[in-house]
Short mmCIF file of C-alpha atoms in Angstrom, two decimals:
data_model
loop_
_atom_site.label_atom_id
_atom_site.label_comp_id
_atom_site.label_asym_id
_atom_site.label_seq_id
_atom_site.Cartn_x
_atom_site.Cartn_y
_atom_site.Cartn_z
CA MET A 1 136.30 90.76 95.01
CA THR A 2 139.01 89.01 95.89
CA ALA A 3 138.89 86.18 98.85
CA THR A 4 140.93 88.88 100.64
CA ASN A 5 137.19 91.25 101.08
CA MET A 6 136.09 89.79 104.14
CA HIS A 7 134.80 92.39 106.65
CA THR A 8 135.93 90.11 110.04
CA ASN A 9 137.56 92.69 111.97
CA ILE A 10 134.07 92.86 114.34
CA SER A 11 133.30 92.67 117.36
CA PRO A 12 129.54 90.33 117.18
CA GLY A 13 129.35 91.24 121.43
CA SER A 14 129.54 95.04 121.48
CA ASP A 15 126.48 96.90 122.13
CA LYS A 16 125.31 99.67 119.81
CA PRO A 17 122.61 101.44 119.47
CA LYS A 18 119.96 99.91 116.98
CA GLY A 19 118.74 102.47 114.08
CA PRO A 20 118.43 102.69 110.63
CA ILE A 21 121.40 100.11 108.70
CA PHE A 22 121.97 102.02 105.26
CA THR A 23 123.44 105.76 107.01
CA LYS A 24 125.30 107.73 104.98
CA LYS A 25 128.52 106.61 106.73
CA VAL A 26 127.65 102.55 105.14
CA TRP A 27 126.91 104.08 101.75
CA ALA A 28 130.05 106.00 102.26
CA TRP A 29 132.35 103.02 103.57
CA GLY A 30 130.25 100.43 101.03
CA LEU A 31 131.59 102.83 97.84
CA TRP A 32 135.12 102.47 99.22
CA ASP A 33 134.11 98.45 98.37
CA TRP A 34 132.99 99.47 94.93
CA GLY A 35 135.40 101.24 94.40
CA SER A 36 138.52 98.95 95.07
CA ALA A 37 136.75 96.55 92.53
CA ALA A 38 139.26 98.84 90.68
CA PHE A 39 142.35 96.98 91.73
CA ASN A 40 140.78 93.36 93.17
CA ALA A 41 138.83 92.51 89.59
CA ILE A 42 140.76 95.05 86.87
CA VAL A 43 144.32 94.66 88.44
CA THR A 44 144.97 91.58 90.09
CA THR A 45 142.49 89.22 88.71
CA PHE A 46 140.70 89.73 84.94
CA VAL A 47 142.60 92.61 83.32
CA PHE A 48 146.24 93.76 84.26
CA SER A 49 147.90 90.36 85.30
CA VAL A 50 146.16 88.55 82.27
CA TYR A 51 148.09 90.70 80.30
CA LEU A 52 151.11 90.48 82.54
CA VAL A 53 151.51 86.58 82.19
CA ASN A 54 150.83 87.08 78.06
CA SER A 55 153.96 84.99 77.09
CA ASP A 56 153.75 86.73 73.28
CA LEU A 57 154.41 90.38 75.03
CA PHE A 58 156.53 89.59 78.31
CA GLY A 59 157.45 86.23 77.61
CA PRO A 60 157.42 82.90 78.89
CA ALA A 61 158.39 82.90 82.20
CA ALA A 62 156.04 85.52 82.76
CA ASN A 63 153.34 83.39 84.42
CA GLN A 64 155.48 81.75 86.69
CA ARG A 65 157.23 85.06 87.84
CA LEU A 66 153.42 86.13 88.86
CA GLY A 67 153.59 84.08 91.53
CA TYR A 68 156.53 84.05 93.01
CA VAL A 69 155.92 87.99 93.42
CA LEU A 70 152.84 87.71 94.63
CA ALA A 71 153.78 85.75 96.95
CA GLY A 72 156.65 87.98 97.80
CA ALA A 73 154.01 90.86 98.38
CA GLY A 74 151.45 88.24 100.62
CA LEU A 75 154.43 87.84 102.90
CA ILE A 76 155.28 91.55 103.49
CA VAL A 77 152.02 91.98 104.33
CA ALA A 78 152.01 89.00 106.82
CA VAL A 79 155.20 90.28 108.50
CA ILE A 80 153.61 93.94 109.03
CA ALA A 81 150.18 93.38 109.60
CA PRO A 82 149.94 93.14 113.53
CA VAL A 83 152.36 96.27 113.20
CA HIS A 84 150.46 98.03 111.13
CA GLY A 85 146.86 97.35 112.50
CA GLN A 86 148.14 97.76 116.49
CA SER A 87 149.98 100.76 115.80
CA VAL A 88 146.50 102.30 113.87
CA ASP A 89 144.71 101.66 117.00
CA ARG A 90 147.42 103.13 119.68
CA SER A 91 147.53 106.32 117.24
CA GLY A 92 143.85 106.54 116.15
CA LYS A 93 145.22 108.05 112.84
CA SER A 94 142.77 105.15 110.72
CA ALA A 95 141.44 108.35 108.31
CA SER A 96 145.48 108.99 107.57
CA VAL A 97 145.70 105.74 106.82
CA MET A 98 142.93 105.25 104.79
CA ARG A 99 143.54 108.34 102.89
CA ILE A 100 147.50 107.48 102.40
CA THR A 101 147.00 103.68 101.32
CA THR A 102 144.40 104.78 99.30
CA LEU A 103 145.72 107.31 97.16
CA LEU A 104 148.76 105.29 97.18
CA THR A 105 146.76 102.37 95.49
CA ALA A 106 145.19 104.85 92.83
CA LEU A 107 148.96 106.49 91.64
CA ILE A 108 150.34 102.69 91.72
CA THR A 109 147.40 101.58 89.67
CA ALA A 110 147.79 104.59 87.24
CA CYS A 111 151.51 103.87 86.70
CA LEU A 112 150.69 101.02 85.50
CA PHE A 113 149.76 102.73 82.03
CA PHE A 114 153.55 103.05 81.98
CA VAL A 115 153.57 99.20 81.77
CA SER A 116 154.34 98.40 77.65
CA PRO A 117 154.93 94.74 75.92
CA GLY A 118 158.50 93.33 76.44
CA GLU A 119 160.36 90.92 78.52
CA THR A 120 162.74 93.94 80.17
CA GLN A 121 159.14 95.81 81.18
CA LEU A 122 158.08 92.76 82.52
CA TRP A 123 159.68 93.49 86.08
CA LEU A 124 158.52 97.09 86.23
CA GLY A 125 155.03 95.70 86.16
CA LEU A 126 155.58 92.74 88.30
CA PHE A 127 157.21 95.74 90.81
CA LEU A 128 154.28 97.78 90.46
CA LEU A 129 151.89 94.62 91.35
CA ALA A 130 153.07 93.44 94.39
CA ALA A 131 153.82 97.72 95.47
CA GLY A 132 149.81 98.07 94.67
CA ASN A 133 148.82 94.86 96.55
CA ILE A 134 150.50 95.55 99.90
CA ALA A 135 149.15 99.34 99.74
CA PHE A 136 145.64 97.58 99.38
CA GLU A 137 146.09 95.30 102.02
CA SER A 138 147.27 97.82 104.13
CA GLY A 139 144.32 100.03 103.65
CA SER A 140 141.88 97.08 103.91
CA VAL A 141 143.11 96.40 107.41
CA VAL A 142 141.48 99.56 109.01
CA TYR A 143 138.63 99.43 105.98
CA ASN A 144 137.49 96.37 107.98
CA ALA A 145 137.90 97.09 111.09
CA ILE A 146 135.74 100.32 110.68
CA ILE A 147 132.41 98.22 110.53
CA THR A 148 132.61 98.37 114.18
CA ASP A 149 131.58 101.94 114.27
CA ILE A 150 129.05 101.97 111.72
CA SER A 151 126.93 99.01 112.67
CA SER A 152 125.40 97.05 115.75
CA PRO A 153 125.97 93.39 116.43
CA SER A 154 122.50 93.18 114.99
CA ASN A 155 122.90 93.88 111.50
CA VAL A 156 126.80 93.56 111.86
CA GLY A 157 125.93 90.93 109.01
CA ARG A 158 123.76 92.62 106.48
CA VAL A 159 126.42 95.60 106.56
CA SER A 160 129.15 93.20 105.53
CA GLY A 161 126.94 91.74 103.02
CA PHE A 162 126.13 95.09 101.71
CA GLY A 163 129.95 95.74 101.39
CA TRP A 164 130.76 93.03 99.94
CA GLY A 165 127.70 93.07 97.49
CA LEU A 166 128.96 96.58 96.21
CA GLY A 167 132.12 95.11 95.38
CA TYR A 168 130.91 91.99 93.58
CA LEU A 169 128.55 95.09 91.79
CA GLY A 170 131.12 97.23 91.36
CA GLY A 171 133.28 94.75 89.68
CA ILE A 172 130.89 93.63 87.20
CA VAL A 173 130.05 97.09 86.08
CA LEU A 174 133.78 98.02 85.69
CA LEU A 175 134.50 94.90 83.32
CA LEU A 176 131.72 95.83 81.38
CA ILE A 177 132.86 99.96 81.24
CA LEU A 178 136.35 98.49 80.31
CA PHE A 179 134.90 95.64 77.85
CA VAL A 180 132.97 97.98 75.34
CA GLY A 181 134.82 101.10 76.19
CA PHE A 182 138.69 99.97 75.97
CA ILE A 183 139.25 95.86 75.59
CA ASN A 184 136.30 95.13 72.58
CA PRO A 185 138.53 92.54 69.93
CA ASP A 186 137.78 95.30 67.58
CA VAL A 187 137.88 99.08 68.44
CA GLY A 188 136.00 100.19 71.80
CA TRP A 189 133.79 102.94 72.33
CA PHE A 190 136.83 105.57 72.58
CA GLY A 191 138.80 104.40 69.04
CA VAL A 192 141.60 102.71 71.79
CA THR A 193 143.48 99.93 70.13
CA SER A 194 145.56 97.31 71.38
CA GLU A 195 149.03 98.05 69.69
CA ASN A 196 151.22 98.49 72.00
CA GLY A 197 148.96 97.06 74.73
CA MET A 198 147.28 100.95 74.96
CA ASN A 199 144.22 99.48 75.11
CA ILE A 200 144.57 97.76 78.43
CA ARG A 201 147.23 100.59 79.69
CA VAL A 202 144.43 103.04 79.04
CA SER A 203 142.45 101.00 80.99
CA MET A 204 144.51 101.48 84.22
CA LEU A 205 143.95 104.98 84.10
CA VAL A 206 139.86 104.22 84.07
CA ALA A 207 140.55 102.17 87.14
CA SER A 208 142.40 104.49 89.11
CA ALA A 209 140.18 107.39 88.81
CA TRP A 210 136.73 104.91 89.58
CA THR A 211 139.24 104.11 92.70
CA LEU A 212 139.44 108.16 93.58
CA VAL A 213 135.98 108.65 92.42
CA PHE A 214 133.97 106.03 94.83
CA SER A 215 136.47 106.60 97.81
CA ALA A 216 136.24 110.09 98.25
CA PRO A 217 133.04 109.93 100.15
CA LEU A 218 134.47 108.30 102.50
CA LEU A 219 138.13 109.57 102.63
CA PHE A 220 136.30 113.05 102.83
CA THR A 221 134.00 112.19 105.66
CA MET A 222 135.98 109.84 107.86
CA LYS A 223 137.42 111.08 110.96
CA ASN A 224 141.24 110.37 113.06
CA LYS A 225 140.17 109.19 116.63
CA PRO A 226 141.85 110.11 119.69
CA PRO A 227 144.70 108.03 120.39
CA ARG A 228 145.02 105.96 123.13
CA THR A 229 146.91 106.52 126.39
CA GLY A 230 149.19 104.32 128.45
CA THR A 231 149.66 101.47 126.08
CA PRO A 232 152.69 100.39 125.41
CA LYS A 233 154.80 100.75 121.93
CA LEU A 234 155.29 97.40 120.39
CA GLY A 235 158.11 97.07 117.65
CA VAL A 236 157.37 93.91 115.58
CA ILE A 237 158.93 91.05 117.78
CA GLY A 238 156.33 92.39 120.07
CA SER A 239 153.73 92.65 118.52
CA TYR A 240 154.33 88.74 117.79
CA LYS A 241 154.99 87.60 121.10
CA GLN A 242 151.44 89.55 122.35
CA LEU A 243 150.04 87.76 118.93
CA PHE A 244 151.59 84.29 119.79
CA ALA A 245 150.01 85.00 123.33
CA SER A 246 146.70 85.30 122.53
CA VAL A 247 146.79 82.04 120.99
CA ARG A 248 148.55 80.12 123.25
CA HIS A 249 145.59 81.52 125.76
CA LEU A 250 142.73 80.28 123.81
CA TRP A 251 144.78 76.72 122.99
CA HIS A 252 144.35 76.29 127.01
CA THR A 253 140.79 77.51 127.20
CA ASP A 254 139.24 76.16 123.72
CA ARG A 255 141.48 74.10 121.48
CA GLY A 256 138.46 74.38 118.71
CA VAL A 257 138.73 77.84 118.26
CA VAL A 258 142.76 77.77 117.67
CA TRP A 259 142.24 74.53 115.28
CA PHE A 260 139.87 76.35 113.26
CA LEU A 261 141.37 79.46 113.28
CA LEU A 262 144.30 77.68 111.57
CA SER A 263 142.53 75.13 108.96
CA SER A 264 140.60 78.63 107.73
CA ALA A 265 143.74 80.56 107.53
CA ILE A 266 144.43 78.00 105.01
CA PHE A 267 141.67 77.15 102.84
CA ARG A 268 140.80 80.75 102.58
CA ASP A 269 144.00 81.69 101.30
CA GLY A 270 143.40 79.06 98.85
CA LEU A 271 140.15 80.89 97.80
CA ALA A 272 141.60 84.15 97.36
CA GLY A 273 144.14 81.80 94.84
CA VAL A 274 140.83 81.28 92.91
CA PHE A 275 140.01 84.33 92.47
CA ALA A 276 143.71 85.77 92.26
CA PHE A 277 144.66 83.37 89.05
CA GLY A 278 141.45 82.00 87.76
CA ALA A 279 141.79 84.39 84.83
CA VAL A 280 145.07 84.20 84.76
CA LEU A 281 145.00 80.27 83.73
CA ALA A 282 142.09 81.39 81.74
CA ALA A 283 144.17 83.44 79.32
CA ALA A 284 147.51 81.50 79.81
CA ALA A 285 146.25 77.87 79.69
CA PHE A 286 143.07 78.00 78.26
CA GLY A 287 143.39 80.19 74.93
CA PHE A 288 140.97 82.81 76.36
CA SER A 289 141.96 86.34 74.54
CA ALA A 290 141.54 89.57 76.81
CA GLY A 291 137.72 90.37 75.40
CA GLU A 292 136.29 86.54 77.16
CA VAL A 293 138.37 86.54 79.98
CA ILE A 294 136.29 89.76 81.15
CA ILE A 295 132.87 88.24 80.16
CA PHE A 296 134.46 85.16 82.31
CA GLY A 297 135.44 87.56 85.23
CA ILE A 298 131.89 89.24 84.89
CA ALA A 299 130.26 85.85 85.27
CA ALA A 300 132.31 84.79 87.74
CA ASN A 301 131.41 87.56 90.18
CA LEU A 302 127.79 87.04 89.17
CA VAL A 303 127.66 83.36 89.90
CA ALA A 304 129.76 84.11 93.20
CA GLY A 305 127.51 87.08 94.38
CA ILE A 306 124.16 84.81 93.47
CA ALA A 307 125.61 81.81 95.58
CA THR A 308 126.52 83.64 98.18
CA ILE A 309 123.09 85.02 99.12
CA ALA A 310 121.71 81.80 98.57
CA PHE A 311 123.98 79.51 100.47
CA GLY A 312 123.27 81.74 103.44
CA TRP A 313 120.30 79.91 103.65
CA LEU A 314 121.92 76.36 103.57
CA ASP A 315 123.77 77.51 106.19
CA ASP A 316 120.84 78.28 108.56
CA ILE A 317 119.53 74.80 107.93
CA LEU A 318 122.62 72.07 107.91
CA GLY A 319 125.63 74.65 109.95
CA ALA A 320 128.31 76.02 109.08
CA ARG A 321 130.38 73.21 109.34
CA SER A 322 128.12 71.33 106.62
CA VAL A 323 128.53 74.08 104.18
CA ILE A 324 132.65 74.24 104.32
CA ILE A 325 132.81 71.32 103.55
CA ILE A 326 130.51 70.71 100.97
CA SER A 327 131.89 73.88 99.09
CA LEU A 328 135.56 72.67 99.70
CA VAL A 329 134.85 69.58 98.89
CA SER A 330 132.91 70.78 95.30
CA MET A 331 135.81 73.09 94.88
CA VAL A 332 139.04 70.13 94.77
CA VAL A 333 136.74 68.08 92.28
CA CYS A 334 136.24 71.07 90.06
CA GLY A 335 139.89 72.13 89.84
CA LEU A 336 141.00 68.68 89.37
CA VAL A 337 138.81 68.21 86.58
CA ILE A 338 140.14 71.24 85.25
CA PHE A 339 143.82 69.84 85.45
CA PHE A 340 142.93 66.44 83.98
CA PHE A 341 140.58 67.39 81.49
CA HIS A 342 142.78 70.56 80.18
CA ASP A 343 142.51 68.95 76.46
CA GLY A 344 139.24 68.70 76.50
CA MET A 345 136.77 66.32 78.03
CA GLY A 346 134.00 64.57 75.95
CA GLY A 347 132.81 66.77 73.01
CA LEU A 348 133.80 69.63 75.24
CA SER A 349 136.87 71.87 74.35
CA PRO A 350 139.40 72.87 76.90
CA THR A 351 137.57 76.15 76.76
CA MET A 352 134.17 74.85 77.44
CA VAL A 353 135.98 72.31 80.52
CA TYR A 354 137.38 75.67 81.56
CA TRP A 355 134.19 78.00 81.28
CA ILE A 356 132.09 75.19 83.06
CA PHE A 357 134.16 73.98 86.08
CA GLY A 358 136.35 77.50 86.59
CA LEU A 359 132.35 78.84 87.28
CA MET A 360 131.70 76.21 89.43
CA LEU A 361 134.84 76.61 91.05
CA CYS A 362 133.83 80.18 91.68
CA VAL A 363 130.89 79.41 92.93
CA PHE A 364 131.50 77.53 95.66
CA VAL A 365 134.36 80.74 97.11
CA GLY A 366 131.63 83.14 98.73
CA PRO A 367 129.75 80.79 100.75
CA THR A 368 132.49 79.43 102.11
CA GLN A 369 134.05 82.73 103.31
CA SER A 370 130.34 84.22 104.26
CA ALA A 371 129.81 80.45 106.38
CA SER A 372 133.66 80.99 108.26
CA ARG A 373 132.91 83.58 109.70
CA THR A 374 129.15 82.57 110.67
CA TYR A 375 131.09 79.36 112.28
CA LEU A 376 133.49 81.81 114.28
CA ALA A 377 130.42 83.69 115.39
CA ARG A 378 129.21 80.75 116.97
CA ILE A 379 132.14 79.36 118.42
CA ALA A 380 133.87 82.61 120.06
CA PRO A 381 133.87 82.48 123.63
CA PRO A 382 131.71 85.09 125.40
CA GLY A 383 133.59 87.91 125.67
CA GLU A 384 136.57 87.62 123.52
CA GLU A 385 134.55 88.03 120.29
CA GLY A 386 136.98 90.95 119.29
CA GLU A 387 140.16 89.25 120.33
CA ILE A 388 138.99 86.23 118.14
CA PHE A 389 137.55 88.20 115.21
CA GLY A 390 141.06 89.72 115.37
CA LEU A 391 143.07 86.70 115.36
CA TYR A 392 140.85 85.65 112.23
CA ALA A 393 141.79 88.28 110.18
CA THR A 394 145.52 87.93 111.81
CA THR A 395 145.67 84.00 111.03
CA GLY A 396 144.11 84.83 107.19
CA ARG A 397 146.97 87.31 106.09
CA ALA A 398 149.96 85.44 107.91
CA VAL A 399 149.60 82.74 105.48
CA SER A 400 148.90 85.29 102.29
CA PHE A 401 152.05 84.11 100.15
CA LEU A 402 150.69 80.09 100.49
CA SER A 403 148.45 79.98 97.26
CA PRO A 404 150.74 82.29 95.14
CA PHE A 405 153.90 80.53 95.82
CA MET A 406 152.28 76.75 95.17
CA TYR A 407 151.15 78.17 92.17
CA SER A 408 154.11 78.89 90.12
CA THR A 409 155.83 76.06 92.35
CA ALA A 410 153.21 73.61 90.64
CA ILE A 411 154.23 75.07 86.99
CA THR A 412 157.98 75.00 87.64
CA ILE A 413 157.35 71.06 88.47
CA GLY A 414 154.94 70.33 86.12
CA ALA A 415 157.03 71.95 83.68
CA ALA A 416 160.37 69.96 84.53
CA ALA A 417 158.43 66.82 84.92
CA ALA A 418 156.90 67.10 81.84
CA GLY A 419 159.51 68.45 79.48
CA VAL A 420 158.35 71.54 78.31
CA ALA A 421 158.26 75.33 79.02
CA LEU A 422 156.97 77.16 81.48
CA ASP A 423 154.50 79.13 79.75
CA GLU A 424 153.21 75.45 78.04
CA ALA A 425 152.54 74.00 81.60
CA ALA A 426 150.46 76.60 83.06
CA TYR A 427 147.72 74.28 83.21
CA PHE A 428 149.66 72.62 86.24
CA GLY A 429 149.28 75.43 88.54
CA ILE A 430 145.63 75.03 89.42
CA LEU A 431 147.28 71.72 91.29
CA GLY A 432 149.06 74.10 93.64
CA ILE A 433 145.79 75.96 94.68
CA VAL A 434 144.22 72.74 94.60
CA LEU A 435 146.46 71.24 97.24
CA VAL A 436 146.28 74.22 99.39
CA LEU A 437 142.45 73.75 99.19
CA LEU A 438 142.58 70.40 100.19
CA VAL A 439 145.29 70.51 103.22
CA GLY A 440 142.96 73.10 104.84
CA LEU A 441 139.94 70.42 104.16
CA VAL A 442 141.38 67.84 105.47
CA ALA A 443 143.00 70.44 108.65
CA PHE A 444 139.01 71.73 108.92
CA LEU A 445 137.57 67.92 108.87
CA PRO A 446 138.18 67.60 112.89
CA VAL A 447 136.75 70.99 114.38
CA LYS A 448 133.33 69.91 115.44
CA ALA A 449 129.98 71.51 114.14
CA GLN A 450 128.43 73.97 116.55
CA PRO A 451 124.50 74.85 117.54
CA LYS A 452 123.34 77.00 114.53
CA SER A 453 121.00 78.65 117.68
CA SER A 454 124.06 80.27 119.15
CA ALA A 455 124.59 82.87 116.85
CA THR A 456 121.06 84.62 116.81
CA VAL A 457 120.43 88.24 116.46
CA GLU A 458 117.78 90.18 117.47
CA PRO A 459 116.01 91.36 114.23
CA VAL A 460 116.14 95.39 113.24
CA SER A 461 113.84 97.02 110.61
CA TYR A 462 114.66 98.95 108.02
#
């Protein structure tokens, strides 16, 4: 799952009755996350995007153009997010929006089948990928907010982790199915060859079906809410005026919260960039085959999931701030090692360098995301938790173009500086991601540590 699966639109101070955690509603909600792995893991990270940046199939500029197109899609999401979220809140049509965006994401995923190799087809693939990202992120805004309807303050963390875990697990299972069924270096179970990119293209049809099947429980059971009355309609300008007014209010009452929101928005986008471009880098700069990228993806999801659970204990001992700093410093170091030793390191080949330090990068993604949410829960002013978590989600989306832009810009500058073609300078992309992480880390350093006990919630029996 990507860095974009954060389930943060929650209000820790809301009052919900106690009861069983894993209800039918929670399962239906979590299965959507399992199904979303088809777009997160297969389309944008480990399969289709890797196929699309193959310079032999789509030309030497494919990798650079991918970053800029995703940056454009992120910018569109950032512009429409406040309007979209407020519109859904007012109308109460969350179920309708979930159905439309999920079906649209599945349809766009299926249309990727028509992207055959060739430079003339590159723009079709990029357009569909950008459109899919916009549809998926628009649905995720509503999906994240649903957690307030199916959890209580004392179990919201476990419900969130349950969905997050299903997302990681779904990605692993689907990657395995596609690898042995279609993308095997020889011929998969179903006899589909790689001629004309058919094994990848057919995989997109499977991913589309996966989305529909596992999203169905939520889409069939979810219901719209009554519309809100007495609230004014806000356009783009009005929505952003309201957003800035909330930030100004926080700045005057608790600047530490504002500083955390701004710094975390930057480094969280860097975290998203690690997963968004990790597989692309493996293929474009380190010579991974399509099958090797999938194996790497399975390993990356596995270590990210395990590390997220393990670092949760460290969070309770050291505090969220320490976990965030340790993780970001480690990621910056690993990224620089990958860049400077892209030709090999001692007795290690370039591929082994990426295997070792690329997986180490993935180790720290989930813990940083989780610790960020924990930190915010501890510093949120009493009675303002819902607004704070809403701002957390909105500020994160507002800079979602940053990592893709820096990734492609680093490649462009690197190619010019080294005097090589764009495809030969693909490894410079890691510097763009590292820079985003580093800026986020530096911005976060002035943020003060918070008491670990302030976020404590009463236990609930299963």
